[in-house]
Tab-separated table of C-alpha atoms and ligand atoms in Angstrom:
chain	number	residue	atom	x	y	z
X	47	UNK	CA	4.372	4.889	-9.804
X	48	UNK	CA	2.752	7.511	-7.262
X	49	UNK	CA	-0.483	6.319	-5.669
X	50	UNK	CA	-0.118	6.790	-1.824
X	51	UNK	CA	-2.864	9.581	-0.747
X	52	UNK	CA	-5.024	8.967	-4.019
X	53	UNK	CA	-8.645	8.873	-3.609
X	54	UNK	CA	-10.233	5.609	-2.373
X	55	UNK	CA	-13.834	4.983	-2.989
X	56	UNK	CA	-13.871	2.047	-0.718
X	57	UNK	CA	-15.842	-0.064	-3.472
X	58	UNK	CA	-13.804	-3.229	-2.201
X	59	UNK	CA	-15.266	-6.366	-0.851
X	60	UNK	CA	-12.570	-8.239	1.263
X	61	UNK	CA	-13.227	-11.991	1.187
X	62	UNK	CA	-9.645	-12.885	2.174
X	63	UNK	CA	-9.459	-15.580	4.569
X	64	UNK	CA	-13.039	-16.795	3.809
X	65	UNK	CA	-13.548	-20.042	1.913
X	66	UNK	CA	-16.098	-20.496	-0.945
X	67	UNK	CA	-19.749	-21.517	0.293
X	68	UNK	CA	-20.948	-25.159	0.015
X	69	UNK	CA	-18.146	-26.699	-1.809
X	70	UNK	CA	-16.327	-28.191	1.065
X	71	UNK	CA	-13.002	-29.922	0.030
X	72	UNK	CA	-13.871	-29.416	-3.697
X	73	UNK	CA	-12.476	-25.946	-3.680
X	74	UNK	CA	-9.090	-27.213	-2.901
X	75	UNK	CA	-9.338	-29.983	-5.337
X	76	UNK	CA	-10.272	-27.601	-7.866
X	77	UNK	CA	-7.169	-25.579	-7.204
X	78	UNK	CA	-4.952	-28.596	-7.611
X	79	UNK	CA	-6.836	-29.529	-10.967
X	80	UNK	CA	-6.250	-25.975	-12.414
X	81	UNK	CA	-2.687	-26.080	-11.546
X	82	UNK	CA	-2.187	-29.489	-12.891
X	83	UNK	CA	-3.892	-28.259	-15.987
X	84	UNK	CA	-1.450	-25.416	-16.032
X	85	UNK	CA	1.924	-27.183	-15.427
X	86	UNK	CA	1.147	-30.515	-17.126
X	87	UNK	CA	-1.211	-29.727	-20.029
X	88	UNK	CA	-0.014	-26.100	-20.677
X	89	UNK	CA	-3.377	-24.749	-20.221
X	90	UNK	CA	-2.597	-21.270	-19.116
X	91	UNK	CA	-4.589	-20.173	-15.902
X	92	UNK	CA	-5.695	-16.927	-17.934
X	93	UNK	CA	-7.245	-19.220	-20.731
X	94	UNK	CA	-9.184	-21.263	-17.892
X	95	UNK	CA	-10.222	-18.121	-16.252
X	96	UNK	CA	-11.494	-16.385	-19.283
X	97	UNK	CA	-13.534	-19.475	-20.221
X	98	UNK	CA	-15.379	-18.556	-17.163
X	99	UNK	CA	-16.835	-15.563	-18.802
X	100	UNK	CA	-20.470	-16.669	-19.376
X	101	UNK	CA	-19.790	-20.279	-19.100
X	102	UNK	CA	-19.983	-21.429	-15.478
X	103	UNK	CA	-23.043	-21.770	-13.482
X	104	UNK	CA	-23.205	-19.082	-10.699
X	105	UNK	CA	-21.610	-20.525	-7.397
X	106	UNK	CA	-22.631	-19.674	-3.962
X	107	UNK	CA	-21.168	-16.349	-2.634
X	108	UNK	CA	-19.876	-15.637	0.733
X	109	UNK	CA	-20.382	-12.102	1.760
X	110	UNK	CA	-16.962	-10.432	2.604
X	111	UNK	CA	-16.344	-7.068	4.317
X	112	UNK	CA	-17.552	-4.107	2.106
X	113	UNK	CA	-15.639	-0.954	2.430
X	114	UNK	CA	-12.402	0.600	2.806
X	115	UNK	CA	-9.562	-1.784	3.781
X	116	UNK	CA	-6.810	-1.227	6.270
X	117	UNK	CA	-3.733	-2.981	4.663
X	118	UNK	CA	-1.483	-1.470	2.082
X	119	UNK	CA	-2.108	-4.064	-0.631
X	120	UNK	CA	-5.800	-3.575	-0.214
X	121	UNK	CA	-5.490	0.182	-0.193
X	122	UNK	CA	-3.311	-0.038	-3.244
X	123	UNK	CA	-6.262	-1.880	-5.167
X	124	UNK	CA	-8.660	0.737	-3.892
X	125	UNK	CA	-6.888	3.659	-5.183
X	126	UNK	CA	-6.106	2.171	-8.408
X	127	UNK	CA	-9.544	0.888	-9.110
X	128	UNK	CA	-11.012	4.213	-7.945
X	129	UNK	CA	-8.629	6.014	-10.317
X	130	UNK	CA	-9.650	3.762	-13.342
X	131	UNK	CA	-13.298	4.348	-12.510
X	132	UNK	CA	-12.563	8.158	-12.514
X	133	UNK	CA	-10.926	7.903	-15.873
X	134	UNK	CA	-13.785	6.069	-17.481
X	135	UNK	CA	-16.414	8.364	-15.872
X	136	UNK	CA	-14.549	11.349	-17.570
X	137	UNK	CA	-14.168	9.488	-20.977
X	138	UNK	CA	-17.876	8.465	-20.976
X	139	UNK	CA	-18.949	11.963	-19.986
X	140	UNK	CA	-16.865	13.498	-22.819
X	141	UNK	CA	-18.874	11.069	-25.241
X	142	UNK	CA	-22.310	12.172	-23.715
X	143	UNK	CA	-22.734	8.807	-21.860
X	144	UNK	CA	-22.744	7.949	-18.196
X	145	UNK	CA	-20.317	5.385	-16.751
X	146	UNK	CA	-21.414	2.711	-14.303
X	147	UNK	CA	-18.457	1.412	-12.175
X	148	UNK	CA	-18.254	-2.282	-11.426
X	149	UNK	CA	-20.197	-3.402	-8.468
X	150	UNK	CA	-17.030	-4.104	-6.536
X	151	UNK	CA	-13.530	-5.299	-6.704
X	152	UNK	CA	-13.353	-8.471	-4.456
X	153	UNK	CA	-10.110	-9.531	-2.885
X	154	UNK	CA	-10.154	-13.432	-1.918
X	155	UNK	CA	-7.744	-15.968	-1.168
X	156	UNK	CA	-7.790	-19.364	-2.908
X	157	UNK	CA	-11.171	-19.882	-4.004
X	158	UNK	CA	-14.514	-17.982	-3.991
X	159	UNK	CA	-18.044	-18.231	-5.382
X	160	UNK	CA	-18.641	-15.716	-8.310
X	161	UNK	CA	-21.609	-15.204	-10.808
X	162	UNK	CA	-19.547	-17.018	-13.159
X	163	UNK	CA	-18.688	-20.180	-11.210
X	164	UNK	CA	-15.950	-20.928	-8.652
X	165	UNK	CA	-13.120	-18.421	-8.961
X	166	UNK	CA	-9.632	-19.811	-8.006
X	167	UNK	CA	-6.267	-18.193	-7.556
X	168	UNK	CA	-4.737	-20.386	-10.178
X	169	UNK	CA	-6.845	-18.595	-12.828
X	170	UNK	CA	-5.286	-15.344	-12.078
X	171	UNK	CA	-7.340	-12.000	-11.909
X	172	UNK	CA	-10.694	-12.094	-13.810
X	173	UNK	CA	-13.725	-9.945	-14.380
X	174	UNK	CA	-17.079	-11.738	-14.260
X	175	UNK	CA	-19.814	-9.876	-16.644
X	176	UNK	CA	-22.695	-11.665	-14.889
X	177	UNK	CA	-22.097	-10.110	-11.501
X	178	UNK	CA	-19.983	-7.095	-12.838
X	179	UNK	CA	-17.452	-7.647	-10.201
X	180	UNK	CA	-13.554	-7.852	-10.537
X	181	UNK	CA	-11.917	-10.641	-8.631
X	182	UNK	CA	-8.264	-10.497	-7.435
X	183	UNK	CA	-6.333	-12.903	-5.453
X	184	UNK	CA	-3.421	-10.902	-4.346
X	185	UNK	CA	-1.069	-13.872	-4.418
X	186	UNK	CA	-1.093	-13.262	-8.080
X	187	UNK	CA	1.206	-10.197	-7.339
X	188	UNK	CA	3.789	-12.404	-6.019
X	189	UNK	CA	3.436	-14.685	-9.236
X	190	UNK	CA	3.800	-11.663	-11.275
X	191	UNK	CA	7.108	-10.643	-9.622
X	192	UNK	CA	8.414	-14.234	-8.828
X	193	UNK	CA	7.566	-16.016	-12.015
X	194	UNK	CA	7.460	-13.278	-14.556
X	195	UNK	CA	9.695	-10.708	-13.182
X	196	UNK	CA	7.395	-7.972	-13.904
X	197	UNK	CA	8.177	-5.954	-10.720
X	198	UNK	CA	6.446	-2.733	-9.716
X	199	UNK	CA	3.288	-1.278	-8.702
X	200	UNK	CA	2.628	-0.373	-12.378
X	201	UNK	CA	2.298	-3.722	-13.548
X	202	UNK	CA	-0.032	-4.663	-10.845
X	203	UNK	CA	-1.979	-1.508	-11.776
X	204	UNK	CA	-2.025	-2.578	-15.305
X	205	UNK	CA	-3.568	-5.808	-14.190
X	206	UNK	CA	-6.376	-4.060	-12.392
X	207	UNK	CA	-6.978	-1.671	-15.266
X	208	UNK	CA	-7.134	-4.547	-17.781
X	209	UNK	CA	-9.824	-6.313	-15.844
X	210	UNK	CA	-11.878	-3.210	-15.535
X	211	UNK	CA	-11.337	-2.707	-19.127
X	212	UNK	CA	-13.459	-5.976	-19.537
X	213	UNK	CA	-16.179	-4.111	-17.434
X	214	UNK	CA	-16.025	-1.208	-19.970
X	215	UNK	CA	-16.557	-3.713	-22.717
X	216	UNK	CA	-19.418	-5.237	-20.968
X	217	UNK	CA	-21.078	-1.754	-20.695
X	218	UNK	CA	-20.399	-1.025	-24.353
X	219	UNK	CA	-21.407	-4.323	-25.738
X	220	UNK	CA	-18.131	-5.599	-26.894
X	221	UNK	CA	-18.366	-8.840	-24.789
X	222	UNK	CA	-21.435	-9.839	-26.781
X	223	UNK	CA	-19.853	-8.952	-30.220
X	224	UNK	CA	-16.892	-11.177	-29.335
X	225	UNK	CA	-19.101	-14.059	-28.145
X	226	UNK	CA	-20.921	-13.903	-31.727
X	227	UNK	CA	-17.304	-13.889	-33.288
X	228	UNK	CA	-16.483	-17.123	-31.605
X	229	UNK	CA	-13.846	-18.151	-29.020
X	230	UNK	CA	-11.023	-20.139	-31.180
X	231	UNK	CA	-8.112	-19.225	-33.104
X	232	UNK	CA	-5.398	-16.546	-33.152
X	233	UNK	CA	-7.879	-13.724	-34.517
X	234	UNK	CA	-11.025	-14.893	-32.759
X	235	UNK	CA	-13.550	-12.762	-30.951
X	236	UNK	CA	-11.875	-13.540	-27.513
X	237	UNK	CA	-8.426	-12.500	-28.605
X	238	UNK	CA	-10.008	-9.118	-29.997
X	239	UNK	CA	-11.586	-8.701	-26.671
X	240	UNK	CA	-8.393	-9.285	-24.678
X	241	UNK	CA	-6.298	-6.869	-26.828
X	242	UNK	CA	-9.068	-4.361	-26.510
X	243	UNK	CA	-8.767	-4.576	-22.680
X	244	UNK	CA	-5.101	-4.004	-22.947
X	245	UNK	CA	-5.708	-0.890	-25.105
X	246	UNK	CA	-8.271	0.329	-22.510
X	247	UNK	CA	-5.622	-0.174	-19.784
X	248	UNK	CA	-3.508	2.130	-21.982
X	249	UNK	CA	-6.268	4.712	-21.962
X	250	UNK	CA	-6.359	4.460	-18.294
X	251	UNK	CA	-2.661	5.157	-18.039
X	252	UNK	CA	-2.854	8.118	-20.230
X	253	UNK	CA	-5.341	9.822	-18.113
X	254	UNK	CA	-4.396	8.612	-14.541
X	255	UNK	CA	-2.673	11.687	-13.555
X	256	UNK	CA	-4.932	14.256	-14.899
X	257	UNK	CA	-8.153	12.775	-13.249
X	258	UNK	CA	-6.392	12.639	-9.918
X	259	UNK	CA	-4.738	15.988	-9.737
X	260	UNK	CA	-1.384	14.045	-9.905
X	261	UNK	CA	-2.096	11.854	-6.814
X	262	UNK	CA	-1.839	8.838	-9.194
X	263	UNK	CA	0.898	9.125	-11.542
X	264	UNK	CA	3.026	7.013	-13.849
X	265	UNK	CA	6.050	7.860	-15.523
X	266	UNK	CA	7.348	6.300	-18.844
X	267	UNK	CA	9.358	3.741	-17.106
X	268	UNK	CA	6.138	2.860	-15.021
X	269	UNK	CA	4.449	2.295	-18.465
X	270	UNK	CA	7.285	-0.029	-19.561
X	271	UNK	CA	6.432	-1.965	-16.332
X	272	UNK	CA	2.871	-2.172	-17.423
X	273	UNK	CA	4.133	-3.414	-20.862
X	274	UNK	CA	6.188	-6.043	-19.274
X	275	UNK	CA	3.245	-7.291	-17.356
X	276	UNK	CA	1.403	-7.426	-20.512
X	277	UNK	CA	4.184	-9.483	-22.207
X	278	UNK	CA	4.471	-11.638	-19.163
X	279	UNK	CA	0.800	-12.679	-19.288
X	280	UNK	CA	0.658	-12.777	-23.112
X	281	UNK	CA	-0.342	-16.273	-23.852
X	282	UNK	CA	2.663	-17.102	-26.096
X	283	UNK	CA	4.899	-16.314	-22.924
X	284	UNK	CA	2.691	-18.446	-20.619
X	285	UNK	CA	2.540	-21.317	-23.067
X	286	UNK	CA	6.265	-21.108	-23.745
X	287	UNK	CA	7.010	-21.247	-19.953
X	288	UNK	CA	4.591	-24.230	-19.487
X	289	UNK	CA	5.130	-26.338	-22.534
X	290	UNK	CA	8.312	-24.904	-24.182
X	291	UNK	CA	6.246	-24.359	-27.333
X	292	UNK	CA	3.629	-21.968	-28.736
X	293	UNK	CA	0.186	-23.355	-30.063
X	294	UNK	CA	-1.701	-20.460	-31.913
X	295	UNK	CA	-4.893	-22.005	-31.873
X	296	UNK	CA	-5.348	-21.971	-28.276
X	297	UNK	CA	-4.589	-18.203	-27.916
X	298	UNK	CA	-7.099	-16.259	-25.861
X	299	UNK	CA	-5.148	-13.274	-25.119
X	300	UNK	CA	-2.965	-12.698	-28.200
X	301	UNK	CA	0.692	-12.770	-28.473
X	302	UNK	CA	3.036	-10.707	-26.151
X	303	UNK	CA	3.879	-8.344	-29.159
X	304	UNK	CA	0.072	-8.006	-29.960
X	305	UNK	CA	-0.725	-7.051	-26.268
X	306	UNK	CA	2.371	-4.413	-26.303
X	307	UNK	CA	1.205	-2.959	-29.530
X	308	UNK	CA	-2.489	-2.483	-28.245
X	309	UNK	CA	-1.568	-1.208	-24.850
X	310	UNK	CA	0.733	1.436	-26.536
X	311	UNK	CA	-2.066	2.220	-28.925
X	312	UNK	CA	-4.273	3.214	-25.932
X	313	UNK	CA	-1.480	4.942	-23.921
X	314	UNK	CA	-0.411	7.170	-26.618
X	315	UNK	CA	-3.814	8.500	-27.908
X	316	UNK	CA	-5.724	8.280	-24.604
X	317	UNK	CA	-8.695	7.619	-26.870
X	318	UNK	CA	-10.853	4.469	-26.748
X	319	UNK	CA	-11.507	5.014	-30.467
X	320	UNK	CA	-7.988	3.932	-30.915
X	321	UNK	CA	-8.885	0.423	-29.516
X	322	UNK	CA	-11.294	-0.884	-32.316
X	323	UNK	CA	-9.616	-4.363	-32.279
X	324	UNK	CA	-12.974	-5.600	-33.884
X	325	UNK	CA	-12.409	-3.687	-36.924
X	326	UNK	CA	-8.719	-3.796	-37.249
X	327	UNK	CA	-7.755	-5.772	-40.263
X	328	UNK	CA	-4.539	-7.102	-38.560
X	329	UNK	CA	-3.845	-7.414	-34.738
H	128	LIG	ZN1	-8.531	-10.371	-19.846
């Protein structure tokens, strides 16, 4: 994947090295609890994290450094999130609407306050609809590589595009639709929401190069990296990894095969209209 030299908007808030406000030792205990939940009870961190959406009370937030970041990992996030915003600006414009980017992409370490409650590394990356921010702990990159073998920048970019897909859903009202449909079961509103975010990540991949004049570019093998990441964070893969079995009732993201299918639907068409998981008779 090509990205260096791509446009950076600097809509990054860097909270790395800052602790959450006002939680003292609770932050660390919470992280430990979440990990216990993951490894002992087989609750996927992603499940925990998406339960955050709308559920948690806002936690006190520490102000990070706003603006361009100096390190390569941070610059990567800046370039990719800027590119994702550029794609959605274009898509919205073509449909006669105007796109409003997330308020920022927050980089943090271990734990941080969010509009949806305390965000923690063990939850993986997430989007908080209440404060319209994407939260990333970059240690998740190592987890992607080490734990799941999903190597490559494209896989990381996929994760960013998926979370920003949740922002697009928030703008379009899909988040509310999903809540009305309910959160449990293998074809629940929350599974449909997750699969649509995968499809939106595909829409991004289809237009990344075109909106950046080729500065951000993915080739077909990059796309496969993205797909592998989709499979790695599919709930069935996480559950199998954690417990050795799969329990469809607790799915929130859909199976790896479903995630692959919807990512491809977006990537092949480049059209968000191909991402209507809410009306699809089968997922
Ligand atoms: Zn998601």
